[in-house]
């Protein structure tokens, strides 16, 4: 087998998270380097709050400190008192600028709860939190019993579903923040087998449509839990009786801003049915191929290839796989008439075409069974983060982002989560219109990657303004920036730090060929797509620099 396969086959050693103290973000004192065996001397975590835009930087640092539990970071203290999967990946990306050690620990804690079949659960439960503080709680998921055949861990309670795979990208960026610390602690060599198993699970167990893309089996897995994209697939699901569960989320948010009781009953029914099947994939009523979920899987394949190179393998096979997945994404989910990607409903009665009604758009492409779901979500813009995306598709995505449906640079301060012109649009209801910081951070990176530096700079400035003005809110009104949801939200603070530390136009971290700052000087894909933007340098992968949600199940 090749060297990348050998790395994948390495024995996965137990991950014991390093505990760091809960000293405040403004604690002083020099960093304490780890011993050569990876142990950490006592003392405060490595924090340096003195940075660009100091006040905003310090406020964001304090949010992360307030939400730190000792081994991980909760999204918010009240509404989300446990560890969430994609939250922790975004948190680690920002936390690396304050404490690379704590960022490593964040990811180690999450991946330490990985199941034997490779899945990374979307919640890792804190046993010190009362069961009634959050629903669905550990006694609903019953991971150690219902998930036994799938290899759920016995020493920690988790959920049984997953979230978008941002983790390899986060691991690579955290490593680059302090390569010496990473090597001293064997961070990459311990993380690589777990990440490889995670990707293997998604690429094999979750290829439910047979076209190479991963499917989500619950709206909570895609991360945009209450999106109108799920309305049609959920319509087939018989809701659980309202008396069978208590919604803890309504203790922390206005009902008009949260999912309806009917939708929540359907979420509970899907999760309970999945649990009762022993978390076996392929037999449920909900199976959707989502463009954001798969774009992040592809981006993380590129990052995993770079990790393999760092560990002595070539990474060529992983880069090639990422490019094949990009082609499959275009083949199955791209609609050229609409200029964006759409979700595919794997349980619908499509006729094998690739149109949003299951018919032929005249593109010559056939996407397999199921129909594209006729709802415009910000998820359909975010394949813009992919380096091998065809040039014409990147240009069309920029036009769509700037057009009437998303209003970027015009009607909206930040890109909304859902179509501004859609019948289901609501600027305050969870994932049905508000703007979220993680999706806009991804959009900023995608714009910069494809040469739209002016538009990316404007979005970066708007994100920083909105984060500070809203008190690092969970999400905001896309027009006014009014705070919605929880305040002091961890990924908002973390991605604020990443934007503060990453100067506009900085060199990318990962490219398909594995070079840290490779560029292609061919004419930009999207020059002139939005007023005041454009450029000739097309950066191949624009996540960060090397300078030094809600109803989640």
Short mmCIF file of C-alpha atoms in Angstrom, two decimals:
data_model
loop_
_atom_site.label_atom_id
_atom_site.label_comp_id
_atom_site.label_asym_id
_atom_site.label_seq_id
_atom_site.Cartn_x
_atom_site.Cartn_y
_atom_site.Cartn_z
CA UNK A 1 0.00 0.00 0.00
CA UNK A 2 1.13 3.59 -0.54
CA UNK A 3 2.41 5.76 2.28
CA UNK A 4 -0.89 7.63 2.70
CA UNK A 5 -2.71 4.31 3.13
CA UNK A 6 -0.10 3.23 5.65
CA UNK A 7 -0.73 6.38 7.65
CA UNK A 8 -4.45 5.69 7.57
CA UNK A 9 -3.85 2.19 8.88
CA UNK A 10 -1.83 3.32 11.87
CA UNK A 11 -3.06 2.11 15.23
CA UNK A 12 -5.30 4.79 16.72
CA UNK A 13 -3.95 5.43 20.18
CA UNK A 14 -6.30 6.72 22.88
CA UNK A 15 -6.43 10.48 22.98
CA UNK A 16 -6.04 11.86 26.48
CA UNK A 17 -6.90 15.56 26.38
CA UNK A 18 -4.48 17.86 28.15
CA UNK A 19 -6.10 19.87 30.92
CA UNK A 20 -5.19 23.51 31.07
CA UNK A 21 -6.15 25.97 33.74
CA UNK A 22 -9.11 28.27 33.53
CA UNK A 23 -7.07 31.41 33.93
CA UNK A 24 -8.66 34.45 32.33
CA UNK A 25 -7.80 35.45 28.81
CA UNK A 26 -5.89 38.44 30.09
CA UNK A 27 -3.61 36.34 32.31
CA UNK A 28 -0.03 37.44 32.03
CA UNK A 29 3.18 35.50 32.08
CA UNK A 30 5.32 33.73 29.52
CA UNK A 31 4.08 30.57 27.86
CA UNK A 32 5.06 27.28 29.47
CA UNK A 33 6.36 24.91 26.78
CA UNK A 34 5.36 21.25 26.98
CA UNK A 35 7.79 18.58 28.03
CA UNK A 36 9.11 16.33 25.30
CA UNK A 37 6.59 13.66 26.30
CA UNK A 38 3.73 16.07 25.63
CA UNK A 39 2.83 16.75 29.26
CA UNK A 40 2.05 20.33 30.16
CA UNK A 41 3.57 22.11 33.15
CA UNK A 42 1.21 23.82 35.53
CA UNK A 43 0.50 27.48 34.98
CA UNK A 44 -1.78 29.69 32.94
CA UNK A 45 -2.66 28.86 29.34
CA UNK A 46 -0.74 30.58 26.60
CA UNK A 47 -2.73 33.73 26.00
CA UNK A 48 -1.69 36.91 24.29
CA UNK A 49 -4.67 39.25 24.02
CA UNK A 50 -2.56 42.10 22.73
CA UNK A 51 -3.31 42.06 19.04
CA UNK A 52 -4.94 43.95 16.21
CA UNK A 53 -8.01 45.97 17.16
CA UNK A 54 -7.14 45.33 20.81
CA UNK A 55 -10.52 45.98 22.39
CA UNK A 56 -12.45 43.67 20.07
CA UNK A 57 -9.64 41.14 20.34
CA UNK A 58 -9.77 41.19 24.13
CA UNK A 59 -13.56 40.94 24.24
CA UNK A 60 -13.52 37.94 21.89
CA UNK A 61 -10.78 36.31 23.99
CA UNK A 62 -12.87 36.70 27.12
CA UNK A 63 -15.86 35.03 25.47
CA UNK A 64 -13.76 31.97 24.74
CA UNK A 65 -12.35 31.99 28.24
CA UNK A 66 -15.80 32.28 29.82
CA UNK A 67 -17.01 29.31 27.75
CA UNK A 68 -14.01 27.09 28.46
CA UNK A 69 -14.71 23.99 30.59
CA UNK A 70 -11.15 22.75 31.14
CA UNK A 71 -10.99 20.41 28.14
CA UNK A 72 -13.33 22.02 25.59
CA UNK A 73 -15.43 25.08 24.84
CA UNK A 74 -19.22 25.22 25.01
CA UNK A 75 -20.98 27.24 22.29
CA UNK A 76 -22.73 29.25 25.02
CA UNK A 77 -23.14 28.68 28.74
CA UNK A 78 -26.94 28.72 28.86
CA UNK A 79 -28.41 27.33 25.66
CA UNK A 80 -25.63 24.91 24.65
CA UNK A 81 -23.87 23.52 27.77
CA UNK A 82 -21.98 20.65 26.05
CA UNK A 83 -19.37 20.29 23.29
CA UNK A 84 -20.59 20.50 19.68
CA UNK A 85 -18.60 19.05 16.79
CA UNK A 86 -18.38 21.71 14.08
CA UNK A 87 -18.47 24.45 16.72
CA UNK A 88 -15.27 23.05 18.22
CA UNK A 89 -13.59 22.98 14.82
CA UNK A 90 -14.37 26.67 14.21
CA UNK A 91 -13.47 27.50 17.82
CA UNK A 92 -10.08 25.83 17.43
CA UNK A 93 -9.40 27.81 14.24
CA UNK A 94 -9.78 31.05 16.21
CA UNK A 95 -8.33 29.77 19.46
CA UNK A 96 -5.04 28.91 17.76
CA UNK A 97 -4.25 32.64 17.74
CA UNK A 98 -4.51 32.78 21.53
CA UNK A 99 -3.36 29.36 22.72
CA UNK A 100 -2.28 26.68 20.25
CA UNK A 101 -2.20 24.23 23.15
CA UNK A 102 -5.80 24.92 24.07
CA UNK A 103 -6.80 24.70 20.39
CA UNK A 104 -5.15 21.28 20.18
CA UNK A 105 -6.91 20.20 23.37
CA UNK A 106 -10.27 21.30 21.96
CA UNK A 107 -9.87 18.97 19.00
CA UNK A 108 -8.35 16.15 21.04
CA UNK A 109 -11.35 16.16 23.38
CA UNK A 110 -13.80 15.97 20.48
CA UNK A 111 -11.95 13.27 18.55
CA UNK A 112 -11.42 11.34 21.78
CA UNK A 113 -15.18 10.64 21.67
CA UNK A 114 -15.05 9.21 18.13
CA UNK A 115 -16.93 5.96 17.50
CA UNK A 116 -15.17 2.83 16.26
CA UNK A 117 -16.96 3.06 12.89
CA UNK A 118 -15.27 6.42 12.36
CA UNK A 119 -18.13 8.85 13.01
CA UNK A 120 -17.45 11.95 15.06
CA UNK A 121 -20.60 12.59 17.12
CA UNK A 122 -22.23 15.99 16.94
CA UNK A 123 -22.44 16.34 20.75
CA UNK A 124 -20.04 15.18 23.45
CA UNK A 125 -21.95 15.43 26.71
CA UNK A 126 -20.53 16.93 29.89
CA UNK A 127 -21.56 14.55 32.70
CA UNK A 128 -21.65 17.39 35.24
CA UNK A 129 -24.52 19.12 33.38
CA UNK A 130 -28.02 18.14 34.64
CA UNK A 131 -30.05 16.05 32.21
CA UNK A 132 -32.86 18.59 32.05
CA UNK A 133 -30.52 21.41 30.98
CA UNK A 134 -30.59 20.31 27.36
CA UNK A 135 -32.77 18.14 25.16
CA UNK A 136 -32.14 15.67 23.59
CA UNK A 137 -29.98 14.66 26.55
CA UNK A 138 -27.74 11.59 26.96
CA UNK A 139 -30.64 9.45 28.16
CA UNK A 140 -32.37 10.08 24.81
CA UNK A 141 -29.41 9.13 22.60
CA UNK A 142 -28.30 6.13 24.76
CA UNK A 143 -25.07 6.03 22.81
CA UNK A 144 -23.25 3.45 24.91
CA UNK A 145 -26.09 0.92 24.47
CA UNK A 146 -27.93 1.78 21.26
CA UNK A 147 -24.62 2.58 19.55
CA UNK A 148 -22.74 -0.46 20.78
CA UNK A 149 -22.71 -2.24 17.42
CA UNK A 150 -21.33 0.92 15.77
CA UNK A 151 -18.56 1.19 18.35
CA UNK A 152 -19.80 4.07 20.50
CA UNK A 153 -17.42 4.78 23.37
CA UNK A 154 -18.39 3.39 26.77
CA UNK A 155 -16.70 5.99 28.94
CA UNK A 156 -18.31 9.11 27.48
CA UNK A 157 -21.89 9.84 26.41
CA UNK A 158 -22.47 11.32 22.96
CA UNK A 159 -25.19 11.81 20.39
CA UNK A 160 -25.36 9.36 17.49
CA UNK A 161 -25.49 11.76 14.54
CA UNK A 162 -22.71 13.88 13.04
CA UNK A 163 -22.02 17.44 11.84
CA UNK A 164 -20.11 18.96 8.90
CA UNK A 165 -16.51 17.67 8.64
CA UNK A 166 -14.43 20.81 9.21
CA UNK A 167 -12.05 18.95 11.48
CA UNK A 168 -9.08 18.11 9.25
CA UNK A 169 -8.94 21.72 8.14
CA UNK A 170 -8.99 22.83 11.78
CA UNK A 171 -6.28 20.34 12.75
CA UNK A 172 -4.02 21.57 9.94
CA UNK A 173 -4.48 25.24 10.79
CA UNK A 174 -3.90 24.59 14.49
CA UNK A 175 -0.70 22.71 13.65
CA UNK A 176 0.53 25.61 11.52
CA UNK A 177 -0.03 28.04 14.39
CA UNK A 178 2.80 26.39 16.37
CA UNK A 179 4.49 23.55 14.47
CA UNK A 180 7.08 23.07 17.22
CA UNK A 181 4.47 22.48 19.89
CA UNK A 182 2.51 20.25 17.53
CA UNK A 183 5.54 18.08 16.79
CA UNK A 184 6.56 17.90 20.45
CA UNK A 185 3.10 16.59 21.31
CA UNK A 186 2.83 14.34 18.20
CA UNK A 187 -0.41 16.18 17.47
CA UNK A 188 -0.65 15.38 13.76
CA UNK A 189 0.40 11.76 14.06
CA UNK A 190 -2.27 11.19 16.71
CA UNK A 191 -4.98 13.07 14.85
CA UNK A 192 -4.36 11.69 11.35
CA UNK A 193 -5.71 8.14 11.87
CA UNK A 194 -8.85 9.51 13.49
CA UNK A 195 -9.44 12.01 10.72
CA UNK A 196 -8.83 9.35 8.07
CA UNK A 197 -11.37 7.06 9.76
CA UNK A 198 -13.87 9.94 9.94
CA UNK A 199 -13.56 10.63 6.21
CA UNK A 200 -13.72 6.92 5.42
CA UNK A 201 -17.02 6.66 7.32
CA UNK A 202 -18.52 9.57 5.37
CA UNK A 203 -17.26 8.45 1.97
CA UNK A 204 -18.42 4.84 2.37
CA UNK A 205 -21.19 4.51 4.98
CA UNK A 206 -22.85 7.77 3.98
CA UNK A 207 -22.72 7.49 0.18
CA UNK A 208 -26.43 6.69 0.26
CA UNK A 209 -27.10 8.08 -3.22
CA UNK A 210 -24.36 6.06 -4.90
CA UNK A 211 -22.83 9.09 -6.61
CA UNK A 212 -19.84 9.61 -4.34
CA UNK A 213 -21.25 12.36 -2.11
CA UNK A 214 -22.05 12.01 1.59
CA UNK A 215 -25.68 12.22 2.71
CA UNK A 216 -27.00 13.64 5.96
CA UNK A 217 -29.69 11.59 7.70
CA UNK A 218 -31.02 14.35 9.95
CA UNK A 219 -31.30 18.15 9.56
CA UNK A 220 -29.15 18.59 12.67
CA UNK A 221 -26.26 16.91 10.85
CA UNK A 222 -25.97 19.59 8.19
CA UNK A 223 -25.80 22.27 10.88
CA UNK A 224 -28.48 24.59 9.45
CA UNK A 225 -31.12 22.83 11.48
CA UNK A 226 -34.29 24.76 10.64
CA UNK A 227 -33.53 25.62 6.99
CA UNK A 228 -36.47 25.67 4.55
CA UNK A 229 -34.41 23.16 2.55
CA UNK A 230 -35.64 20.50 4.96
CA UNK A 231 -39.36 21.32 4.78
CA UNK A 232 -40.17 18.94 1.90
CA UNK A 233 -38.09 15.96 3.15
CA UNK A 234 -39.42 16.44 6.68
CA UNK A 235 -42.98 16.46 5.34
CA UNK A 236 -42.71 12.67 4.99
CA UNK A 237 -41.86 12.24 8.69
CA UNK A 238 -44.57 11.59 11.29
CA UNK A 239 -43.75 13.86 14.26
CA UNK A 240 -43.20 12.49 17.74
CA UNK A 241 -46.05 13.41 20.11
CA UNK A 242 -45.47 16.76 21.81
CA UNK A 243 -45.99 15.16 25.22
CA UNK A 244 -43.04 12.80 24.63
CA UNK A 245 -40.35 15.49 25.02
CA UNK A 246 -39.73 18.89 26.60
CA UNK A 247 -38.05 21.63 24.58
CA UNK A 248 -35.30 23.12 26.73
CA UNK A 249 -34.41 25.54 23.91
CA UNK A 250 -37.55 27.61 24.60
CA UNK A 251 -36.16 28.44 28.03
CA UNK A 252 -33.50 30.51 26.27
CA UNK A 253 -35.17 31.93 23.16
CA UNK A 254 -38.44 33.40 21.94
CA UNK A 255 -40.74 30.77 20.36
CA UNK A 256 -41.19 32.91 17.25
CA UNK A 257 -37.44 32.73 16.63
CA UNK A 258 -37.17 28.98 17.14
CA UNK A 259 -38.30 25.93 15.12
CA UNK A 260 -42.01 25.19 15.37
CA UNK A 261 -43.28 22.40 17.62
CA UNK A 262 -44.29 20.46 14.50
CA UNK A 263 -40.77 20.61 13.05
CA UNK A 264 -39.24 19.78 16.41
CA UNK A 265 -41.47 16.72 16.71
CA UNK A 266 -40.17 15.56 13.34
CA UNK A 267 -36.56 16.10 14.42
CA UNK A 268 -37.21 13.98 17.51
CA UNK A 269 -38.90 11.23 15.49
CA UNK A 270 -36.00 11.00 13.01
CA UNK A 271 -33.42 10.86 15.80
CA UNK A 272 -35.36 8.26 17.79
CA UNK A 273 -35.83 6.04 14.72
CA UNK A 274 -32.10 6.26 13.93
CA UNK A 275 -31.26 5.35 17.52
CA UNK A 276 -33.69 2.42 17.50
CA UNK A 277 -31.97 1.06 14.35
CA UNK A 278 -28.71 0.96 16.29
CA UNK A 279 -27.48 4.03 14.37
CA UNK A 280 -27.25 1.97 11.18
CA UNK A 281 -27.13 4.10 8.04
CA UNK A 282 -29.36 3.75 5.00
CA UNK A 283 -32.78 2.84 6.32
CA UNK A 284 -34.33 6.15 7.29
CA UNK A 285 -36.87 8.48 5.71
CA UNK A 286 -34.40 11.37 5.42
CA UNK A 287 -31.27 11.29 3.24
CA UNK A 288 -30.09 14.52 1.65
CA UNK A 289 -26.90 15.41 -0.22
CA UNK A 290 -26.02 18.93 0.88
CA UNK A 291 -23.54 21.23 -0.90
CA UNK A 292 -22.05 22.75 2.27
CA UNK A 293 -21.51 19.43 4.02
CA UNK A 294 -19.77 18.00 0.97
CA UNK A 295 -17.77 21.16 0.23
CA UNK A 296 -16.34 21.04 3.75
CA UNK A 297 -15.54 17.35 3.31
CA UNK A 298 -13.66 18.20 0.12
CA UNK A 299 -11.80 21.09 1.75
CA UNK A 300 -10.84 18.81 4.63
CA UNK A 301 -9.63 16.15 2.17
CA UNK A 302 -7.21 18.73 0.81
CA UNK A 303 -6.13 19.56 4.36
CA UNK A 304 -5.76 15.87 5.22
CA UNK A 305 -3.50 15.49 2.20
CA UNK A 306 -1.32 18.30 3.55
CA UNK A 307 -1.20 16.58 6.95
CA UNK A 308 -0.11 13.37 5.23
CA UNK A 309 2.70 15.27 3.49
CA UNK A 310 3.81 16.69 6.82
CA UNK A 311 3.98 13.14 8.19
CA UNK A 312 6.06 11.87 5.26
CA UNK A 313 3.46 10.62 2.76
CA UNK A 314 2.74 12.20 -0.61
CA UNK A 315 -0.92 13.07 -0.10
CA UNK A 316 -1.44 12.68 -3.86
CA UNK A 317 -4.29 10.20 -3.54
CA UNK A 318 -6.20 12.48 -1.20
CA UNK A 319 -5.83 15.50 -3.46
CA UNK A 320 -7.06 13.37 -6.36
CA UNK A 321 -10.02 12.19 -4.29
CA UNK A 322 -10.87 15.79 -3.41
CA UNK A 323 -10.90 16.72 -7.09
CA UNK A 324 -13.13 13.72 -7.92
CA UNK A 325 -15.52 14.78 -5.18
CA UNK A 326 -15.55 18.32 -6.57
CA UNK A 327 -16.57 16.92 -9.94
CA UNK A 328 -19.31 14.83 -8.30
CA UNK A 329 -20.57 17.89 -6.44
CA UNK A 330 -20.92 19.77 -9.70
CA UNK A 331 -22.48 16.79 -11.47
CA UNK A 332 -25.12 16.15 -8.82
CA UNK A 333 -25.91 19.47 -7.15
CA UNK A 334 -25.07 22.33 -9.53
CA UNK A 335 -27.86 24.19 -11.35
CA UNK A 336 -26.39 26.49 -14.03
CA UNK A 337 -29.75 28.15 -14.72
CA UNK A 338 -29.94 29.32 -11.11
CA UNK A 339 -26.22 29.95 -10.66
CA UNK A 340 -25.86 27.99 -7.42
CA UNK A 341 -25.85 24.56 -5.81
CA UNK A 342 -28.94 22.87 -4.36
CA UNK A 343 -29.60 19.99 -1.97
CA UNK A 344 -30.63 16.65 -3.46
CA UNK A 345 -33.43 14.73 -1.73
CA UNK A 346 -32.37 11.10 -1.91
CA UNK A 347 -35.78 9.83 -0.85
CA UNK A 348 -37.84 11.77 -3.41
CA UNK A 349 -39.23 10.38 -6.67
CA UNK A 350 -36.89 12.18 -9.07
CA UNK A 351 -36.62 10.91 -12.64
CA UNK A 352 -32.85 10.76 -12.65
CA UNK A 353 -32.29 14.24 -14.02
CA UNK A 354 -30.47 17.05 -12.32
CA UNK A 355 -33.08 19.82 -12.31
CA UNK A 356 -34.79 21.08 -9.23
CA UNK A 357 -37.91 19.18 -10.32
CA UNK A 358 -35.97 16.08 -11.29
CA UNK A 359 -36.00 16.85 -15.04
CA UNK A 360 -33.38 17.78 -17.59
CA UNK A 361 -32.09 21.33 -17.65
CA UNK A 362 -30.37 20.85 -20.97
CA UNK A 363 -26.97 20.78 -19.30
CA UNK A 364 -26.18 17.24 -20.41
CA UNK A 365 -25.60 16.20 -16.80
CA UNK A 366 -27.51 13.47 -15.01
CA UNK A 367 -27.34 13.41 -11.27
CA UNK A 368 -28.86 10.07 -10.34
CA UNK A 369 -31.97 9.39 -8.28
CA UNK A 370 -33.78 12.03 -6.32
CA UNK A 371 -34.66 15.63 -7.09
CA UNK A 372 -32.94 18.87 -6.26
CA UNK A 373 -34.79 20.77 -3.54
CA UNK A 374 -36.06 24.15 -4.86
CA UNK A 375 -34.87 26.28 -1.93
CA UNK A 376 -31.97 28.75 -2.07
CA UNK A 377 -29.79 28.42 1.01
CA UNK A 378 -26.44 30.03 1.72
CA UNK A 379 -25.15 26.44 1.69
CA UNK A 380 -25.51 26.59 -2.08
CA UNK A 381 -22.93 29.39 -2.29
CA UNK A 382 -20.29 27.87 -0.05
CA UNK A 383 -18.65 25.45 -2.49
CA UNK A 384 -16.90 28.71 -3.39
CA UNK A 385 -14.29 27.60 -0.82
CA UNK A 386 -13.11 24.83 -3.17
CA UNK A 387 -9.86 25.42 -5.08
CA UNK A 388 -10.68 23.15 -8.03
CA UNK A 389 -14.13 24.64 -8.64
CA UNK A 390 -14.53 25.41 -12.36
CA UNK A 391 -13.91 29.05 -13.15
CA UNK A 392 -17.35 29.69 -14.68
CA UNK A 393 -19.10 28.20 -11.65
CA UNK A 394 -17.09 30.36 -9.25
CA UNK A 395 -18.05 33.44 -11.26
CA UNK A 396 -21.73 32.46 -11.24
CA UNK A 397 -21.68 31.91 -7.46
CA UNK A 398 -20.28 35.40 -6.91
CA UNK A 399 -22.99 36.90 -9.10
CA UNK A 400 -25.66 35.01 -7.17
CA UNK A 401 -24.23 36.11 -3.81
CA UNK A 402 -24.34 39.73 -4.96
CA UNK A 403 -27.78 39.42 -6.56
CA UNK A 404 -31.29 39.86 -5.17
CA UNK A 405 -31.49 36.49 -3.45
CA UNK A 406 -28.62 37.15 -1.01
CA UNK A 407 -27.96 40.87 -1.40
CA UNK A 408 -24.27 40.77 -0.47
CA UNK A 409 -22.84 44.27 -0.68
CA UNK A 410 -26.31 45.70 -1.29
CA UNK A 411 -29.50 45.09 0.66
CA UNK A 412 -27.84 42.86 3.27
CA UNK A 413 -24.97 43.70 5.65
CA UNK A 414 -24.14 39.99 5.83
CA UNK A 415 -25.22 37.10 3.62
CA UNK A 416 -28.49 35.66 4.97
CA UNK A 417 -28.90 31.97 5.62
CA UNK A 418 -31.84 31.81 3.21
CA UNK A 419 -33.13 33.51 0.08
CA UNK A 420 -34.20 37.12 0.79
CA UNK A 421 -37.00 36.72 -1.76
CA UNK A 422 -38.18 33.30 -0.58
CA UNK A 423 -41.65 32.76 0.85
CA UNK A 424 -40.18 31.21 4.00
CA UNK A 425 -37.70 34.05 4.64
CA UNK A 426 -37.71 35.41 8.19
CA UNK A 427 -34.82 37.65 9.30
CA UNK A 428 -35.00 36.38 12.89
CA UNK A 429 -36.18 32.76 12.76
CA UNK A 430 -33.49 30.19 13.22
CA UNK A 431 -31.68 29.40 9.91
CA UNK A 432 -34.64 30.71 7.88
CA UNK A 433 -33.06 34.07 7.09
CA UNK A 434 -30.71 35.40 9.79
CA UNK A 435 -27.00 35.80 9.03
CA UNK A 436 -24.54 33.48 10.76
CA UNK A 437 -20.89 34.19 11.36
CA UNK A 438 -19.49 30.80 10.37
CA UNK A 439 -21.20 30.78 6.95
CA UNK A 440 -20.13 34.35 6.26
CA UNK A 441 -16.57 33.52 7.36
CA UNK A 442 -16.57 30.67 4.83
CA UNK A 443 -18.00 32.97 2.17
CA UNK A 444 -15.29 35.56 2.90
CA UNK A 445 -12.62 32.88 2.42
CA UNK A 446 -14.25 31.68 -0.79
CA UNK A 447 -14.43 35.18 -2.24
CA UNK A 448 -10.78 35.77 -1.45
CA UNK A 449 -9.79 32.38 -2.85
CA UNK A 450 -11.31 33.19 -6.23
CA UNK A 451 -9.84 36.66 -6.58
CA UNK A 452 -12.69 38.78 -5.16
CA UNK A 453 -10.46 40.62 -2.71
CA UNK A 454 -12.47 43.83 -2.62
CA UNK A 455 -15.70 42.01 -1.85
CA UNK A 456 -13.92 39.82 0.69
CA UNK A 457 -12.45 42.87 2.44
CA UNK A 458 -15.89 44.48 2.67
CA UNK A 459 -17.43 41.30 4.09
CA UNK A 460 -14.59 40.97 6.59
CA UNK A 461 -15.19 44.52 7.82
CA UNK A 462 -18.94 43.91 8.08
CA UNK A 463 -18.37 40.71 10.07
CA UNK A 464 -16.07 42.44 12.54
CA UNK A 465 -18.53 45.31 12.99
CA UNK A 466 -21.47 42.96 13.49
CA UNK A 467 -19.59 40.78 15.97
CA UNK A 468 -18.62 43.73 18.15
CA UNK A 469 -21.96 45.52 17.95
CA UNK A 470 -24.00 42.39 18.70
CA UNK A 471 -22.02 41.16 21.69
CA UNK A 472 -20.73 38.18 19.66
CA UNK A 473 -24.28 36.99 19.00
CA UNK A 474 -25.12 33.54 17.75
CA UNK A 475 -26.71 35.09 14.63
CA UNK A 476 -27.99 38.49 13.52
CA UNK A 477 -30.63 40.16 11.39
CA UNK A 478 -28.97 40.28 7.94
CA UNK A 479 -30.24 43.83 7.27
CA UNK A 480 -29.68 45.58 10.62
CA UNK A 481 -27.16 43.39 12.43
CA UNK A 482 -29.54 43.13 15.40
CA UNK A 483 -28.44 40.38 17.79
CA UNK A 484 -30.45 37.15 17.82
CA UNK A 485 -30.10 33.92 19.75
CA UNK A 486 -27.43 33.50 22.41
CA UNK A 487 -24.91 36.23 23.19
CA UNK A 488 -21.25 35.55 23.88
CA UNK A 489 -21.31 32.79 21.27
CA UNK A 490 -18.03 30.93 20.94
CA UNK A 491 -17.66 30.47 17.20
CA UNK A 492 -18.56 34.12 16.63
CA UNK A 493 -15.76 35.15 18.99
CA UNK A 494 -13.31 32.61 17.55
CA UNK A 495 -13.87 33.56 13.92
CA UNK A 496 -13.63 37.24 14.88
CA UNK A 497 -10.16 36.49 16.21
CA UNK A 498 -9.26 34.67 13.00
CA UNK A 499 -10.37 37.64 10.91
CA UNK A 500 -8.44 40.04 13.15
CA UNK A 501 -5.25 38.00 12.83
CA UNK A 502 -5.56 37.30 9.11
CA UNK A 503 -4.74 40.43 7.18
CA UNK A 504 -6.70 40.85 3.94
CA UNK A 505 -4.98 39.21 1.01
CA UNK A 506 -2.73 37.05 3.16
CA UNK A 507 -1.25 33.92 1.61
CA UNK A 508 -3.39 30.79 1.81
CA UNK A 509 -2.43 27.86 4.02
CA UNK A 510 -3.31 24.90 1.84
CA UNK A 511 -3.29 24.37 -1.88
CA UNK A 512 -4.13 21.23 -3.85
CA UNK A 513 -0.48 20.69 -4.64
CA UNK A 514 0.45 21.03 -0.98
CA UNK A 515 2.35 24.31 -1.16
CA UNK A 516 1.52 26.96 1.37
CA UNK A 517 1.31 29.96 -0.94
CA UNK A 518 0.91 28.65 -4.45
CA UNK A 519 -0.97 30.95 -6.80
CA UNK A 520 -2.15 30.85 -10.36
CA UNK A 521 -1.83 34.12 -12.19
CA UNK A 522 -4.35 33.26 -14.87
CA UNK A 523 -7.13 35.81 -15.15
CA UNK A 524 -9.47 35.77 -12.17
CA UNK A 525 -12.62 33.70 -12.42
CA UNK A 526 -14.86 36.43 -11.24
CA UNK A 527 -13.41 39.76 -12.24
CA UNK A 528 -16.16 42.30 -12.39
CA UNK A 529 -18.82 39.97 -10.99
CA UNK A 530 -19.54 42.49 -8.24
CA UNK A 531 -18.96 46.20 -8.43
CA UNK A 532 -15.60 47.30 -7.14
CA UNK A 533 -14.10 43.82 -6.99
CA UNK A 534 -12.09 41.49 -9.14
CA UNK A 535 -8.40 40.89 -9.72
CA UNK A 536 -6.11 38.61 -11.65
CA UNK A 537 -4.58 36.49 -8.90
CA UNK A 538 -6.56 33.34 -8.24
CA UNK A 539 -5.50 31.86 -4.90
CA UNK A 540 -5.97 28.14 -4.75
CA UNK A 541 -6.98 27.72 -1.13
CA UNK A 542 -7.64 30.72 1.08
CA UNK A 543 -8.33 29.50 4.62
CA UNK A 544 -6.56 31.72 7.12
CA UNK A 545 -2.90 32.55 7.40
CA UNK A 546 0.15 31.20 9.12
CA UNK A 547 0.71 34.40 11.18
CA UNK A 548 2.18 32.80 14.06
CA UNK A 549 -25.83 26.84 16.54
CA UNK A 550 -29.44 26.84 18.19
CA UNK A 551 -31.45 23.73 17.97
CA UNK A 552 -28.56 21.36 17.54
CA UNK A 553 -30.22 18.17 18.61
#
